[in-house]
JSON list of C-alpha atoms in Angstrom, two decimals:
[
{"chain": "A", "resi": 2, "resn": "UNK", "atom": "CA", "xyz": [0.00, 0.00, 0.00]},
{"chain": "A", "resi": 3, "resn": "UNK", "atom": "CA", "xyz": [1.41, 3.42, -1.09]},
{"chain": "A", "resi": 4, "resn": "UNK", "atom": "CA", "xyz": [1.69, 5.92, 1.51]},
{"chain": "A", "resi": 5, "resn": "UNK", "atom": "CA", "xyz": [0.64, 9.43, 1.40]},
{"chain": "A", "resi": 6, "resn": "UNK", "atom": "CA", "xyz": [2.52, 12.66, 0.65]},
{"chain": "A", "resi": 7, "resn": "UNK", "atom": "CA", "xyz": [3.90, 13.84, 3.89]},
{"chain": "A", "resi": 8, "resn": "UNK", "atom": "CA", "xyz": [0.98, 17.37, 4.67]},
{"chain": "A", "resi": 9, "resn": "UNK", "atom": "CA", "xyz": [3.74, 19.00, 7.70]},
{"chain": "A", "resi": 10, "resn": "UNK", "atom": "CA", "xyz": [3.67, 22.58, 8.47]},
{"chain": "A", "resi": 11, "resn": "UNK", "atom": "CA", "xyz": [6.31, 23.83, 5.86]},
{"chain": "A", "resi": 12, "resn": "UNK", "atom": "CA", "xyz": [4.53, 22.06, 2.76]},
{"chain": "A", "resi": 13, "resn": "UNK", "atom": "CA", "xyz": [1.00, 24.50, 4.18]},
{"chain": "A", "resi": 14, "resn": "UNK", "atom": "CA", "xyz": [3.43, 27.35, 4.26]},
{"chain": "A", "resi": 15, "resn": "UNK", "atom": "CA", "xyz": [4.48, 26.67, 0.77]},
{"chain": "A", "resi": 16, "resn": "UNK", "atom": "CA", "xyz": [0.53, 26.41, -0.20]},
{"chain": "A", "resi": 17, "resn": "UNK", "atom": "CA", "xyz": [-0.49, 29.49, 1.11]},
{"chain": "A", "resi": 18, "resn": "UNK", "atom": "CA", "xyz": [0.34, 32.12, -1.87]},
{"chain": "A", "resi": 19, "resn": "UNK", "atom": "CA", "xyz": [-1.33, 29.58, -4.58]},
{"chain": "A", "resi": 20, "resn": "UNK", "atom": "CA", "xyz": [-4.29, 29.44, -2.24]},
{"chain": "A", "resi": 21, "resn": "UNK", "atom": "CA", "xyz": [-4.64, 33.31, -1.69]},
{"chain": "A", "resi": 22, "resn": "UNK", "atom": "CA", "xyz": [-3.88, 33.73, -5.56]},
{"chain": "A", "resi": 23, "resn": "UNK", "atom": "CA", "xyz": [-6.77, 31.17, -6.43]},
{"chain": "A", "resi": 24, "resn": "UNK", "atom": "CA", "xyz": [-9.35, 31.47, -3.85]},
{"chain": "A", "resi": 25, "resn": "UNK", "atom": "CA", "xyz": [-9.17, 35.35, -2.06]},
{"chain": "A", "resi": 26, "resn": "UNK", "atom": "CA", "xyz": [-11.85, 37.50, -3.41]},
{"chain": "A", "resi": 27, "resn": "UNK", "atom": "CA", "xyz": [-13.42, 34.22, -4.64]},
{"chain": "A", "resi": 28, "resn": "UNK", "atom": "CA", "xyz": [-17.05, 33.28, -4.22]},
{"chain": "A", "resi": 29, "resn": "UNK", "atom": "CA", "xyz": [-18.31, 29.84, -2.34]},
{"chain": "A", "resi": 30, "resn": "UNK", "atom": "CA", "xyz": [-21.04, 28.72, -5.02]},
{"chain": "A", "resi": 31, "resn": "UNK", "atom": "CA", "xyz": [-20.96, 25.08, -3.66]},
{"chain": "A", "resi": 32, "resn": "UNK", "atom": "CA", "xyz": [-19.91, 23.07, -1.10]},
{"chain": "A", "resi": 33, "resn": "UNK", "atom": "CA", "xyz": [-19.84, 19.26, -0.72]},
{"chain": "A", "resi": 34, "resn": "UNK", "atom": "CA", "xyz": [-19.05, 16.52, 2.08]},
{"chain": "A", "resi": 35, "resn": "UNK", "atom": "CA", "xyz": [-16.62, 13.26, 0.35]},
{"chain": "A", "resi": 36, "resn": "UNK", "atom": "CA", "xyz": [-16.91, 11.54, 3.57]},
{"chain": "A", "resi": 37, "resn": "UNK", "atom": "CA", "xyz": [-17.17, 12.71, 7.36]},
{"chain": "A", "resi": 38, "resn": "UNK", "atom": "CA", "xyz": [-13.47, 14.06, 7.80]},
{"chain": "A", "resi": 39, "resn": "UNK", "atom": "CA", "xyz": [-13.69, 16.02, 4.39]},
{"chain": "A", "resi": 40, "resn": "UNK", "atom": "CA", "xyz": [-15.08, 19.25, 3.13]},
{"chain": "A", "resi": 41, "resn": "UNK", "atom": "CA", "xyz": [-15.11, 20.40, -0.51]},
{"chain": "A", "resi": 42, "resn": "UNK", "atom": "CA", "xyz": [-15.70, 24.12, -1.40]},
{"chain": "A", "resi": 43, "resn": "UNK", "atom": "CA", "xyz": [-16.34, 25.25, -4.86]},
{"chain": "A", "resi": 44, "resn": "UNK", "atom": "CA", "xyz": [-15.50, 28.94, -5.53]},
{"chain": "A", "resi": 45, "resn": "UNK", "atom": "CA", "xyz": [-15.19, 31.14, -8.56]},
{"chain": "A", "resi": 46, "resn": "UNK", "atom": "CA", "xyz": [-12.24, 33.67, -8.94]},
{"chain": "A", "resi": 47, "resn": "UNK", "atom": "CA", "xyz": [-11.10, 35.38, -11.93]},
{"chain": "A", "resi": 48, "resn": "UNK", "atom": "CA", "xyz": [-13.88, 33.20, -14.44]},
{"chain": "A", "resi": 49, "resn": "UNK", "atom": "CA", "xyz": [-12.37, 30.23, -12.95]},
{"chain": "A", "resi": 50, "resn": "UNK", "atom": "CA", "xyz": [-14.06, 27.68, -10.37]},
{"chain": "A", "resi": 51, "resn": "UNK", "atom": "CA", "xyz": [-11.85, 25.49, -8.22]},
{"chain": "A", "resi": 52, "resn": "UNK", "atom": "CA", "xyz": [-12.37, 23.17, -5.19]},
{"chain": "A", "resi": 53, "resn": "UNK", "atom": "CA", "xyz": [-10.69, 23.88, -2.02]},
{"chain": "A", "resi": 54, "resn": "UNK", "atom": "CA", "xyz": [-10.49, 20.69, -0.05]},
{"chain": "A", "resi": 55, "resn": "UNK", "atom": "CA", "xyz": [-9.69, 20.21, 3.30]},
{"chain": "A", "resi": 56, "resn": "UNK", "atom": "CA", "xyz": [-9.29, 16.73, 4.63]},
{"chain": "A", "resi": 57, "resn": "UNK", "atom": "CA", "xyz": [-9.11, 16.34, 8.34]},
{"chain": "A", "resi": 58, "resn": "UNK", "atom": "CA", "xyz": [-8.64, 12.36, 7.69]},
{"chain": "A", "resi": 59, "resn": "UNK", "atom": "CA", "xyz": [-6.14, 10.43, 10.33]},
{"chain": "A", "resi": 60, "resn": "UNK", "atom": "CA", "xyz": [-4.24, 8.59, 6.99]},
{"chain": "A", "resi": 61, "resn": "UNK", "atom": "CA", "xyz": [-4.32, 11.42, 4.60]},
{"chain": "A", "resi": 62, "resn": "UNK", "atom": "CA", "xyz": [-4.83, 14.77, 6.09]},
{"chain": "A", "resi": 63, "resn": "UNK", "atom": "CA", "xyz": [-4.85, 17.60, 3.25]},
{"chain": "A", "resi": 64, "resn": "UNK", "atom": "CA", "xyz": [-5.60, 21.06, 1.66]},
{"chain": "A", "resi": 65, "resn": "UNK", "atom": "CA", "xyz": [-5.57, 21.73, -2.02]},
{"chain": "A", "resi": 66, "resn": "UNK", "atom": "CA", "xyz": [-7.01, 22.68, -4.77]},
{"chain": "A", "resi": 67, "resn": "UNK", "atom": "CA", "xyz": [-8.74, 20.69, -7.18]},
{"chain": "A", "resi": 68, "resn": "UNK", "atom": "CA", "xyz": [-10.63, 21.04, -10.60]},
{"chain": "A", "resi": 69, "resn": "UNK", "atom": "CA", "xyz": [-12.80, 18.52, -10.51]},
{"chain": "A", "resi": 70, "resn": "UNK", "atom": "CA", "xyz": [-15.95, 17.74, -8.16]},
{"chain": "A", "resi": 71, "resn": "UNK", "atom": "CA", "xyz": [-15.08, 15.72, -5.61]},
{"chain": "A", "resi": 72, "resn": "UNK", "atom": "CA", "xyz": [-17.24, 12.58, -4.92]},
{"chain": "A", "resi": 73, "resn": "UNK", "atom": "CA", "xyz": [-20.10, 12.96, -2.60]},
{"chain": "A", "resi": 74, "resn": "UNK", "atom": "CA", "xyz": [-22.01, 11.61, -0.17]},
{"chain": "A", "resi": 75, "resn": "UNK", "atom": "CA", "xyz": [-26.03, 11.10, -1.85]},
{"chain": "A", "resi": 76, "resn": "UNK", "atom": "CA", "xyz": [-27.45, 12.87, 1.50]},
{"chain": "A", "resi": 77, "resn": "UNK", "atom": "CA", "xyz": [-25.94, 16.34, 2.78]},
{"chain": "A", "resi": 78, "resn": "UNK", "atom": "CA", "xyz": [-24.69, 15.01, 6.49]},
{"chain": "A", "resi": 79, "resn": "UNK", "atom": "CA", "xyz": [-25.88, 17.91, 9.41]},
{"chain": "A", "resi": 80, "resn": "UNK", "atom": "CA", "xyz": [-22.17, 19.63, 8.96]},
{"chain": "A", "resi": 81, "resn": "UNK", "atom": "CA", "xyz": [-22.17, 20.13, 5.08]},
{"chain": "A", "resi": 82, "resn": "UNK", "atom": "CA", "xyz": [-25.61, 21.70, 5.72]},
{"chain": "A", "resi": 83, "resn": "UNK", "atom": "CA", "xyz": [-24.42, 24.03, 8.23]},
{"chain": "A", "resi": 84, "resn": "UNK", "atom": "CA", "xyz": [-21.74, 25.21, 6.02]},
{"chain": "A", "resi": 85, "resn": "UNK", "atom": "CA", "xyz": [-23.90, 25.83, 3.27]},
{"chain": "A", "resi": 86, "resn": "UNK", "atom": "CA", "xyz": [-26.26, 27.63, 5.33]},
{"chain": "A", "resi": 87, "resn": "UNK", "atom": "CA", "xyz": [-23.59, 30.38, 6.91]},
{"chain": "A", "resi": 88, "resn": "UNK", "atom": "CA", "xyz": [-20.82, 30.25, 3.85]},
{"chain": "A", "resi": 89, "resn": "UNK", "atom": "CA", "xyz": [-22.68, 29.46, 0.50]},
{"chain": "A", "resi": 90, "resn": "UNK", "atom": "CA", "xyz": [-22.74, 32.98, -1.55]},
{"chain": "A", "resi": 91, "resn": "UNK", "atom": "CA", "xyz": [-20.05, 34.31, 0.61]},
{"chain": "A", "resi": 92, "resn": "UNK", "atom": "CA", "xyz": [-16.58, 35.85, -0.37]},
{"chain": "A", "resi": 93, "resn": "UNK", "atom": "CA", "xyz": [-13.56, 34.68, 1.16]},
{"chain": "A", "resi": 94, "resn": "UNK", "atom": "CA", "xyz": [-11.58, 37.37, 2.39]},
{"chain": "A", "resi": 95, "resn": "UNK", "atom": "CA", "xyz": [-8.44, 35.36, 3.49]},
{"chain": "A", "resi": 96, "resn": "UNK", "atom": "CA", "xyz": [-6.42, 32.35, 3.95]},
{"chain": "A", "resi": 97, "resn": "UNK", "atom": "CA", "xyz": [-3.84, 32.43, 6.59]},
{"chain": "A", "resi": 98, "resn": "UNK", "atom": "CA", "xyz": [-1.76, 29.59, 8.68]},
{"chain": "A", "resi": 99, "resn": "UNK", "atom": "CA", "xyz": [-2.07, 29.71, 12.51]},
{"chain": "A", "resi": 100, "resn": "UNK", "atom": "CA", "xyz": [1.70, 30.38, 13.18]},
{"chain": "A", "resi": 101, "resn": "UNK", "atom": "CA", "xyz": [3.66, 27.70, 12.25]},
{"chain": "A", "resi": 102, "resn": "UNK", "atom": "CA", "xyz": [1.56, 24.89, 12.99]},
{"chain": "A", "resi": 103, "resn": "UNK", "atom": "CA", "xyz": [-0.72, 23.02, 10.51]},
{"chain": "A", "resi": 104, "resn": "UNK", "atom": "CA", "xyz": [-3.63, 25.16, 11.19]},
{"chain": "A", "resi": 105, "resn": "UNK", "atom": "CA", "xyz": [-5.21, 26.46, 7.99]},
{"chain": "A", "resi": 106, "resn": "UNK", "atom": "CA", "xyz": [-7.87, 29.72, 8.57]},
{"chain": "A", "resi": 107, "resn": "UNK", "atom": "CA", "xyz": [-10.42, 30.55, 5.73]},
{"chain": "A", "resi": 108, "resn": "UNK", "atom": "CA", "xyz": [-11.92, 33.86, 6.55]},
{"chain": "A", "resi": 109, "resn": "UNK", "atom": "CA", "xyz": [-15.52, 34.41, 4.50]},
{"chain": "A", "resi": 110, "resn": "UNK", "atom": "CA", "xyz": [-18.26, 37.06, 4.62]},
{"chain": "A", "resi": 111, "resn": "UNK", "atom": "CA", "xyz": [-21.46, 35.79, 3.72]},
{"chain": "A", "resi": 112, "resn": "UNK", "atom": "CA", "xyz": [-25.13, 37.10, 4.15]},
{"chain": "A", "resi": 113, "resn": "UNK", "atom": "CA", "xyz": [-24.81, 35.85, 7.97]},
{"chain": "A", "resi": 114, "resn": "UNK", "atom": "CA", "xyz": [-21.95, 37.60, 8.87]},
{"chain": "A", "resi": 115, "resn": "UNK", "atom": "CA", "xyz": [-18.21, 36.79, 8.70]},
{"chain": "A", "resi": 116, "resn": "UNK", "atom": "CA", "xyz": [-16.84, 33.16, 9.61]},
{"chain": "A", "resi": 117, "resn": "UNK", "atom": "CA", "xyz": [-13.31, 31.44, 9.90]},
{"chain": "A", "resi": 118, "resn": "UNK", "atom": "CA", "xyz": [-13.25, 28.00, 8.61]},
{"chain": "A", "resi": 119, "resn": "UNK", "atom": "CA", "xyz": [-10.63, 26.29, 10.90]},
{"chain": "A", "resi": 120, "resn": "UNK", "atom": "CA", "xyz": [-8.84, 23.41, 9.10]},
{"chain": "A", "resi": 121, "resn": "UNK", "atom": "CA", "xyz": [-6.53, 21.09, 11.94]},
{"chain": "A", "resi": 122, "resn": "UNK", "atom": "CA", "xyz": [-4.63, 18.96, 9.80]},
{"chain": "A", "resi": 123, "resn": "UNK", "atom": "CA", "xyz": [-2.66, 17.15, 12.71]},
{"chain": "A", "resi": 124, "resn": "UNK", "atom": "CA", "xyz": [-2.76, 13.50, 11.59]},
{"chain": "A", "resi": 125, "resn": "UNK", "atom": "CA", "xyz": [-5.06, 11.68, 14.72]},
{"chain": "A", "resi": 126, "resn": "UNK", "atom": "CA", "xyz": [-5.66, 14.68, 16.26]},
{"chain": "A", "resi": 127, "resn": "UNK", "atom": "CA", "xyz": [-7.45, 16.54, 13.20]}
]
């Protein structure tokens, strides 16, 4: 069994101006739940749309960007509906790493107010 990329501190740090670049000033259109340790957000920048994915999985903890939809779950589960209700339509403002740990912030104003997405990506403790 192959193992997973290595997702430590310096490889978010090197992330961080592609994900400003492709998602600040960007607008959440969609958002989508893979599987219970994964959210997809679809937002459209510059007349492109990308997914941001964050992955808060024990094996394969991630953020990135990605083209394609991301499978999906055939029923919304209570958290993907939450985040559509407060962040779908909303702008995100910023992207930022919590010091240097793997802590990745996604700051969005939406019609509810203004939210940070919190992304842990800490291996068993995500």
């Amino acid at each position: 069994m192959r193992k997973p990329p290595k997702f430590d501190s310096f490889t978010l740090r090197c992330l961080l101006p592609e994900l400003r670049a492709a998602l600040v000033g960007g607008q959440v259109q969609r958002i989508r739940q893979p599987d219970d340790r994964t959210a997809a957000l679809r937002v459209y920048h510059q007349g492109a749309s990308r997914w941001l994915v964050l992955s808060c999985d024990a094996r394969s903890f991630r953020a990135g960007l990605a083209v394609e939809q991301p499978s999906t779950t055939p029923e919304a589960p209570p958290f993907c509906m939450l985040l559509r209700k407060c962040l779908e339509g909303g702008r995100i403002q910023g992207v930022a790493q919590v010091g240097a740990d793997r802590i990745l912030q996604v700051c969005i104003t939406a019609a509810l107010g203004t939210f940070t997405l919190v992304a842990e990506l800490m291996g068993r403790s995500s």
